[in-house]
Amino acid sequence: MMKDVIALTPNMPDSWAVLAGLYAGGPDLEVGSGHDGAVIQLHAADGRPLVSLEAPLLVHVDGEAERLLGGEVTAPPVPYWWSEVRASTAVPEAGPLAGSVAGRLTALLGGSVWPAGAATTEVVRTAAAETVAATSDDDALTVDVLTDSTAVVLADRPVLALTAWLSAILRKVTDAGLALHIVTPAHVRLSLPLRTALAGAPNRWVVQDPECGYYDGLSGAVLHWQNGTFTPVVDEAGERSAAKAFTAAGPEATERQLGVAFRVTHRPDDSLVLGRALEAAWTALTGTAPAGWGTAEPVNLRWSTGQLTDLARDRAPEPTHLLAVGHPDRPAIATHRVTRTPDGVAEDITLTLGYGENEAPPLDAIEPLARTLVAEHGLTSMLVTLRRARRDLAVPPRFEAPPIPVSFTLGAGDVHTIGLDHARRPPVELRPVPLGPTARPALYYPLGDGTDAHAWTVLQQLSAHLGVAPAAS
């Protein structure tokens, strides 16, 4: 399995620097254009892609290289250029060639290469191959294995993220009616946005394991390759088994994650500015606004509600999917979806924040936050949860305790539709707190401190009473 190589440079990779990098394979290799500005270097004999140099990304957000590549990476001061060089797994020389492309970029432009030992400036010769059909531009989004039902991508990096390349792969695979299976070693973790994107069939995170071969990194099910796809192993009774590596008890989790999932709705208006509800939540829980936003990882743009709004307007009436991240001292990441609805514009936001063993999640800030979102941002509903999980928010390929509800807030519109008397008298021992105007309040339902799993039962009873289904954060 070849690792991707990333060049982090303080100067922009211009055409001359790119050309010097591509000459790492000597003058005999052909060069062709790829998706979204990527440059594909092709084998002269058979047209197969060896390496692709993705379109460089200008990163304005501190901490993104460290979040995705590990603490040992040395990134230039922001802003810097992030250039990914992807190596084909089908040709042995592709890995060293990718390292030489990245090494040549940093030799000319300054900066550093991840992983550090991959950088060279040597010319890498490739062996001749039997002639096959040349790769077209539409095929430049190559995967490692493609069958009638499944596209397989092999990956190995500290945190596998929802990059622009992987997001494009996922869109193309979905449009083709295929499953995307991402195969990684056991030390790889997923970013929360990628974990969300892969959730649910037919996509899978396939983890290599020396004992059972493969298992699903999100469910733990032991897998095998059958009929062109990874599928769960079943015994004679039709039962599935879970990998020991997934279920094995590790050290007790002392770090926690606070999840805040909410929806706000707005009337369509030329003066509408999106992202303010997310900014209000972020500020209430961390003391500062988000550090950056973008459409993929690494998140590269400084936080700007104006730019975010402009993008959503340009894409309307299609939905807009966005990401936001926090400052390095307080791990936080949010997914943000903007959609047109019959009533206006909706923002669906899931904000997750990480806390260490000696850090207390700000549970006392939740009710005031709900009050602010009701009064100023058109809150429809909000579910807050707490779970024992990694402070850095990365998703490991092993079992993690599910989140436990802390509170649920129902917006004034739904309270009015359900009926205030009915909504304020659930069949459980809860005393909802009214928020907003007395004549038309929202209701805040406290469910606990995030330590008692019985809160899920209470939430289910409350949801049945209200006739709503809160989305888990």
XYZ file of C-alpha atoms in Angstrom:
473
model
C 0.000 0.000 0.000
C 1.495 3.304 -1.088
C 1.174 6.347 1.094
C 0.172 9.667 -0.367
C 2.817 12.369 -0.161
C 2.011 15.987 0.723
C 4.113 19.086 0.079
C 3.506 22.050 2.400
C 5.083 25.125 0.829
C 5.054 28.842 1.737
C 5.084 29.762 -1.970
C 2.541 28.875 -4.643
C 3.420 25.929 -6.912
C 3.488 27.784 -10.227
C 3.691 26.111 -13.631
C 7.503 25.977 -13.595
C 7.616 24.335 -10.170
C 4.951 21.823 -11.218
C 6.864 21.033 -14.407
C 10.076 20.492 -12.422
C 8.193 18.166 -10.104
C 6.718 16.152 -12.927
C 10.153 15.692 -14.477
C 10.914 13.462 -11.502
C 9.869 10.662 -13.834
C 12.188 11.732 -16.613
C 11.221 13.121 -20.034
C 9.539 9.946 -21.298
C 6.397 10.096 -19.174
C 3.273 11.668 -20.600
C 1.330 14.317 -18.684
C -2.421 14.773 -18.869
C -5.028 16.911 -17.125
C -7.325 15.474 -14.489
C -10.244 16.489 -12.311
C -10.537 19.883 -10.586
C -7.193 21.125 -11.867
C -5.193 18.041 -10.919
C -2.260 17.063 -13.143
C -1.996 13.375 -13.995
C 1.375 11.900 -14.890
C 0.877 8.934 -17.236
C 3.056 5.938 -18.027
C 4.434 6.392 -21.515
C 3.942 2.752 -22.492
C 0.424 1.952 -21.362
C -1.251 5.187 -20.328
C -1.919 4.124 -16.730
C -1.718 6.952 -14.144
C 1.362 6.745 -11.932
C 0.936 9.795 -9.745
C -1.519 12.665 -9.637
C -0.599 16.089 -8.376
C -3.799 17.538 -6.972
C -4.708 21.209 -7.360
C -2.775 23.114 -4.643
C -4.864 24.433 -1.758
C -4.034 27.672 0.064
C -4.537 27.011 3.793
C -5.270 30.008 6.034
C -6.208 27.995 9.144
C -3.711 27.169 11.891
C -3.518 23.579 13.075
C -4.974 21.766 10.068
C -1.708 20.061 9.092
C -1.192 18.878 12.671
C -4.825 17.706 13.003
C -4.690 15.588 9.852
C -1.031 14.588 9.548
C 0.061 14.258 13.179
C 2.063 16.328 15.620
C 5.418 15.576 13.976
C 4.604 17.460 10.775
C 6.298 20.836 10.305
C 3.997 23.195 8.438
C 5.007 26.695 7.315
C 3.225 29.648 8.954
C -0.211 30.302 7.484
C -1.040 30.903 4.746
C 0.745 28.016 3.058
C 0.067 25.788 0.057
C -1.031 22.163 0.539
C -0.205 20.008 -2.517
C -1.162 16.322 -2.485
C 0.717 13.842 -4.645
C -1.191 10.571 -4.937
C 0.629 7.424 -5.986
C -0.922 4.534 -7.878
C -0.854 1.257 -5.973
C -0.564 -0.709 -9.226
C 3.023 0.274 -10.070
C 5.888 -0.224 -7.558
C 7.766 2.852 -8.745
C 4.791 5.164 -8.168
C 5.492 5.642 -4.457
C 9.101 6.826 -4.865
C 7.979 8.922 -7.832
C 5.410 10.712 -5.672
C 8.108 11.402 -3.081
C 10.358 12.877 -5.744
C 7.588 15.108 -7.115
C 6.898 16.483 -3.630
C 10.601 16.763 -2.822
C 11.248 18.796 -5.951
C 8.385 21.157 -5.103
C 9.798 21.898 -1.649
C 13.350 22.171 -3.004
C 12.144 25.012 -5.227
C 9.476 26.577 -3.029
C 10.617 25.864 0.528
C 8.517 24.152 3.164
C 8.296 20.498 4.144
C 7.091 17.112 2.947
C 4.878 14.626 4.761
C 5.912 11.949 5.519
C 9.332 13.423 6.151
C 11.310 10.453 4.865
C 9.517 10.402 1.507
C 11.124 13.502 0.000
C 13.804 13.071 -2.675
C 14.765 14.867 -5.872
C 15.901 11.784 -7.769
C 14.666 10.770 -11.210
C 12.558 7.615 -10.853
C 12.501 5.346 -13.882
C 9.524 3.078 -14.445
C 9.609 -0.296 -16.102
C 7.930 -0.767 -19.454
C 4.528 -2.368 -19.361
C 2.320 -4.128 -21.852
C 0.273 -1.717 -23.911
C -3.290 -1.103 -22.688
C -5.922 1.488 -23.488
C -4.910 4.993 -22.467
C -6.657 6.567 -19.477
C -9.114 9.328 -20.360
C -9.653 12.441 -18.282
C -12.948 11.058 -16.994
C -11.053 8.075 -15.651
C -8.545 10.234 -13.807
C -10.514 9.751 -10.595
C -8.956 6.323 -10.293
C -9.572 3.906 -7.470
C -7.420 0.930 -6.540
C -9.993 -1.777 -7.296
C -13.211 -1.417 -9.281
C -15.840 -4.142 -9.606
C -19.427 -4.186 -10.789
C -20.630 -3.243 -7.292
C -17.747 -1.650 -5.404
C -14.970 0.904 -5.703
C -12.067 0.214 -3.337
C -9.593 2.860 -2.199
C -6.441 1.925 -0.253
C -5.271 4.605 2.182
C -2.646 5.037 4.886
C -2.238 8.299 6.774
C -2.696 9.268 10.447
C -6.171 10.743 9.951
C -8.077 9.929 6.790
C -10.146 13.005 6.031
C -12.891 14.133 3.667
C -10.481 15.669 1.162
C -11.635 17.236 -2.084
C -10.324 14.176 -3.959
C -12.105 11.687 -1.723
C -15.297 13.762 -1.776
C -15.198 13.696 -5.589
C -14.650 9.938 -5.534
C -17.635 9.498 -3.211
C -19.883 11.596 -5.473
C -18.870 9.689 -8.608
C -19.241 6.317 -6.921
C -22.655 7.246 -5.536
C -23.839 8.543 -8.911
C -22.751 5.242 -10.473
C -24.746 3.248 -7.917
C -21.623 1.671 -6.397
C -20.361 1.183 -2.865
C -17.188 2.896 -1.677
C -14.973 0.729 0.520
C -11.904 2.415 2.029
C -9.239 -0.044 3.206
C -6.712 1.087 5.830
C -4.259 -0.328 8.337
C -5.442 -0.465 11.952
C -3.519 2.647 13.056
C -5.500 4.936 10.736
C -8.323 7.052 12.173
C -11.124 8.864 10.379
C -12.060 12.504 10.675
C -15.611 13.112 11.873
C -16.741 14.501 8.485
C -15.515 11.392 6.673
C -17.046 9.138 9.308
C -20.381 10.892 8.690
C -20.005 10.582 4.915
C -19.310 6.826 5.146
C -22.085 6.058 7.616
C -24.600 3.511 6.409
C -24.684 0.919 3.653
C -23.317 0.346 1.116
C -20.153 2.274 2.040
C -17.613 0.823 4.446
C -14.420 1.521 6.332
C -12.481 -1.747 5.970
C -9.683 -2.234 8.512
C -6.865 -4.718 7.995
C -6.362 -7.096 10.923
C -3.731 -9.853 11.304
C -6.133 -12.109 13.223
C -9.380 -12.000 11.235
C -8.204 -10.452 7.970
C -10.594 -7.524 7.717
C -13.312 -5.913 9.800
C -15.656 -2.950 9.555
C -14.073 -0.050 11.433
C -17.454 1.425 12.387
C -19.462 -1.671 13.325
C -16.731 -4.224 14.122
C -18.202 -6.904 11.819
C -15.614 -9.345 10.488
C -15.451 -9.007 6.701
C -14.193 -11.001 3.746
C -13.866 -10.331 0.037
C -16.659 -12.123 -1.798
C -18.181 -11.588 -5.216
C -16.312 -8.356 -5.778
C -17.083 -6.612 -2.496
C -16.356 -6.708 1.232
C -19.222 -8.409 3.041
C -19.735 -9.643 6.644
C -18.720 -13.174 7.514
C -21.650 -15.243 8.802
C -21.581 -18.602 10.558
C -23.808 -21.626 9.869
C -26.578 -20.034 11.924
C -26.395 -16.874 9.854
C -24.867 -14.884 12.722
C -22.165 -12.255 12.294
C -19.160 -11.943 14.553
C -17.246 -8.902 15.738
C -13.475 -8.571 15.487
C -11.602 -8.840 18.781
C -9.545 -5.810 17.815
C -12.768 -3.790 17.680
C -14.314 -5.010 20.933
C -11.157 -5.543 23.042
C -11.245 -3.492 26.219
C -8.673 -0.729 26.200
C -7.800 1.810 28.871
C -10.846 3.552 30.329
C -11.711 6.589 28.255
C -11.191 9.737 30.280
C -11.607 12.193 27.410
C -15.038 13.367 26.306
C -16.878 14.850 23.359
C -19.771 17.278 23.593
C -22.158 17.058 20.644
C -24.593 19.817 19.718
C -26.937 19.024 16.819
C -29.458 21.697 15.892
C -31.531 23.167 13.084
C -32.383 26.799 12.508
C -34.741 28.092 9.835
C -34.968 31.491 8.188
C -37.293 33.296 5.864
C -35.677 33.777 2.450
C -34.428 37.336 2.437
C -31.808 39.223 0.472
C -30.268 40.380 3.745
C -30.007 36.865 5.225
C -26.514 35.969 6.453
C -25.880 32.279 7.073
C -23.505 30.808 9.639
C -24.420 33.186 12.453
C -26.175 30.484 14.462
C -23.093 28.271 14.237
C -20.919 31.217 15.229
C -23.173 31.929 18.221
C -22.978 28.312 19.374
C -19.213 28.181 18.910
C -18.704 31.420 20.834
C -21.019 30.349 23.663
C -19.151 27.054 24.144
C -15.542 28.069 23.456
C -15.351 31.841 23.882
C -14.314 32.421 20.258
C -15.769 32.146 16.770
C -14.756 29.270 14.470
C -11.236 29.523 13.085
C -12.033 28.417 9.545
C -14.498 26.979 7.095
C -14.451 25.161 3.776
C -16.083 22.495 1.650
C -13.500 19.750 2.313
C -10.509 18.905 4.494
C -8.078 20.418 5.186
C -10.367 23.319 6.053
C -8.576 26.187 4.378
C -10.515 29.470 4.637
C -10.630 31.917 7.530
C -14.062 32.048 9.137
C -16.393 34.388 7.258
C -20.177 34.294 7.399
C -20.273 36.568 4.341
C -18.225 34.251 2.137
C -20.149 31.239 3.426
C -23.436 32.932 2.507
C -22.175 33.867 -0.958
C -21.255 30.243 -1.677
C -24.643 28.938 -0.533
C -26.410 31.522 -2.712
C -24.310 30.557 -5.724
C -25.248 26.900 -5.257
C -28.949 27.437 -4.534
C -31.363 25.801 -4.953
C -28.990 22.822 -4.545
C -27.916 22.054 -0.949
C -24.543 23.284 0.289
C -22.399 21.083 2.541
C -19.760 22.911 4.586
C -17.248 22.250 7.351
C -15.914 24.470 10.123
C -13.033 23.961 12.552
C -11.847 25.618 15.737
C -8.547 26.845 17.059
C -5.894 24.207 17.897
C -6.205 24.684 21.689
C -9.884 23.631 21.645
C -10.627 20.754 19.265
C -13.935 21.452 17.559
C -15.409 20.630 14.189
C -18.828 21.123 12.660
C -20.724 19.887 9.641
C -23.111 22.483 8.226
C -25.779 21.796 5.605
C -27.782 24.593 3.995
C -31.014 23.658 2.196
C -34.038 25.383 0.701
C -37.320 24.321 2.308
C -40.961 25.214 1.590
C -40.750 27.686 4.481
C -37.421 29.267 3.642
C -33.799 28.332 4.320
C -32.659 25.719 6.839
C -29.252 25.240 8.418
C -28.592 21.776 9.892
C -25.517 21.884 12.095
C -23.664 19.280 14.134
C -20.929 20.762 16.304
C -18.586 18.434 18.209
C -16.065 19.623 20.809
C -13.308 17.637 22.551
C -12.288 17.793 26.226
C -9.399 16.219 28.112
C -9.436 14.351 31.407
C -9.116 17.524 33.456
C -11.366 19.705 31.294
C -15.036 20.165 32.129
C -17.471 20.391 29.210
C -19.494 23.626 29.568
C -22.855 22.035 30.346
C -23.963 25.154 32.189
C -23.733 27.075 28.895
C -26.260 24.875 27.071
C -29.493 26.411 28.347
C -28.294 30.009 27.715
C -27.219 28.892 24.224
C -30.669 27.456 23.577
C -32.188 30.739 24.742
C -29.977 32.699 22.323
C -30.735 30.433 19.378
C -34.470 30.704 20.070
C -34.435 34.482 20.451
C -32.082 35.402 17.616
C -31.669 32.561 15.114
C -34.976 30.752 14.580
C -34.148 27.494 16.408
C -36.282 24.546 15.314
C -34.734 21.906 17.587
C -31.497 21.068 19.372
C -30.148 17.858 20.900
C -27.065 17.982 23.125
C -25.133 14.822 24.045
C -21.979 13.850 25.901
C -19.818 10.791 25.298
C -16.516 9.280 26.364
C -14.329 9.567 23.283
C -11.112 11.098 22.014
C -10.389 14.766 22.701
C -8.867 15.177 19.221
C -12.220 14.084 17.688
C -10.602 11.452 15.447
C -12.518 8.185 15.026
C -10.531 5.012 15.869
C -11.418 1.575 14.430
C -12.722 0.229 17.722
C -15.852 0.380 19.826
C -16.590 3.701 21.492
C -19.380 4.301 23.987
C -22.457 5.897 22.420
C -23.373 9.468 23.344
C -25.781 10.141 26.214
C -28.426 12.886 25.931
C -27.983 16.015 28.029
C -30.899 18.135 26.824
C -33.437 18.609 24.059
C -34.911 21.919 22.927
C -38.053 22.228 20.815
C -38.532 25.469 18.912
C -41.526 27.764 19.356
C -43.098 26.822 16.024
C -43.305 23.110 16.823
C -44.425 23.794 20.402
C -47.272 25.901 18.998
C -48.214 23.172 16.478
C -48.171 20.425 19.132
C -49.933 22.585 21.694
C -48.228 24.262 24.641
C -50.195 22.406 27.307
C -49.392 19.044 25.716
C -45.710 19.865 25.112
C -45.084 21.084 28.640
C -46.549 17.943 30.277
C -44.524 14.939 29.021
C -45.215 11.497 30.601
C -41.827 11.532 32.336
C -40.373 13.385 35.292
C -39.264 16.422 33.334
C -39.902 20.082 33.929
C -39.337 21.885 30.668
C -38.036 25.436 30.841
C -39.893 27.959 28.647
C -37.661 30.084 26.424
C -38.773 33.223 24.631
C -42.115 35.048 24.706
C -44.641 33.749 27.216
C -47.397 33.606 24.616
C -45.321 31.535 22.164
C -42.362 29.911 23.949
C -39.885 27.275 22.955
C -39.268 24.530 25.520
C -35.939 23.330 26.914
C -35.992 19.795 28.345
C -33.042 18.960 30.669
C -32.223 15.235 30.472
C -29.157 14.829 32.703
C -25.426 15.388 32.901
C -24.425 12.920 30.198
C -23.486 10.084 32.571
C -26.718 8.058 32.841
C -27.692 6.030 29.769
C -31.295 5.974 31.067
C -31.548 9.440 29.523
C -32.047 7.698 26.155
C -35.208 6.035 27.462
C -36.456 9.362 28.752
C -35.700 11.012 25.399
C -37.531 8.254 23.509
C -40.600 8.704 25.725
C -40.428 12.462 25.290
C -40.057 12.123 21.502
C -43.073 9.809 21.308
C -45.106 12.285 23.358
C -44.103 15.219 21.190
C -44.276 13.317 17.906
C -40.750 14.363 16.907
C -37.561 12.396 16.263
C -34.446 14.291 17.410
C -31.378 13.521 15.310
C -28.475 12.114 17.336
C -25.433 14.378 17.440
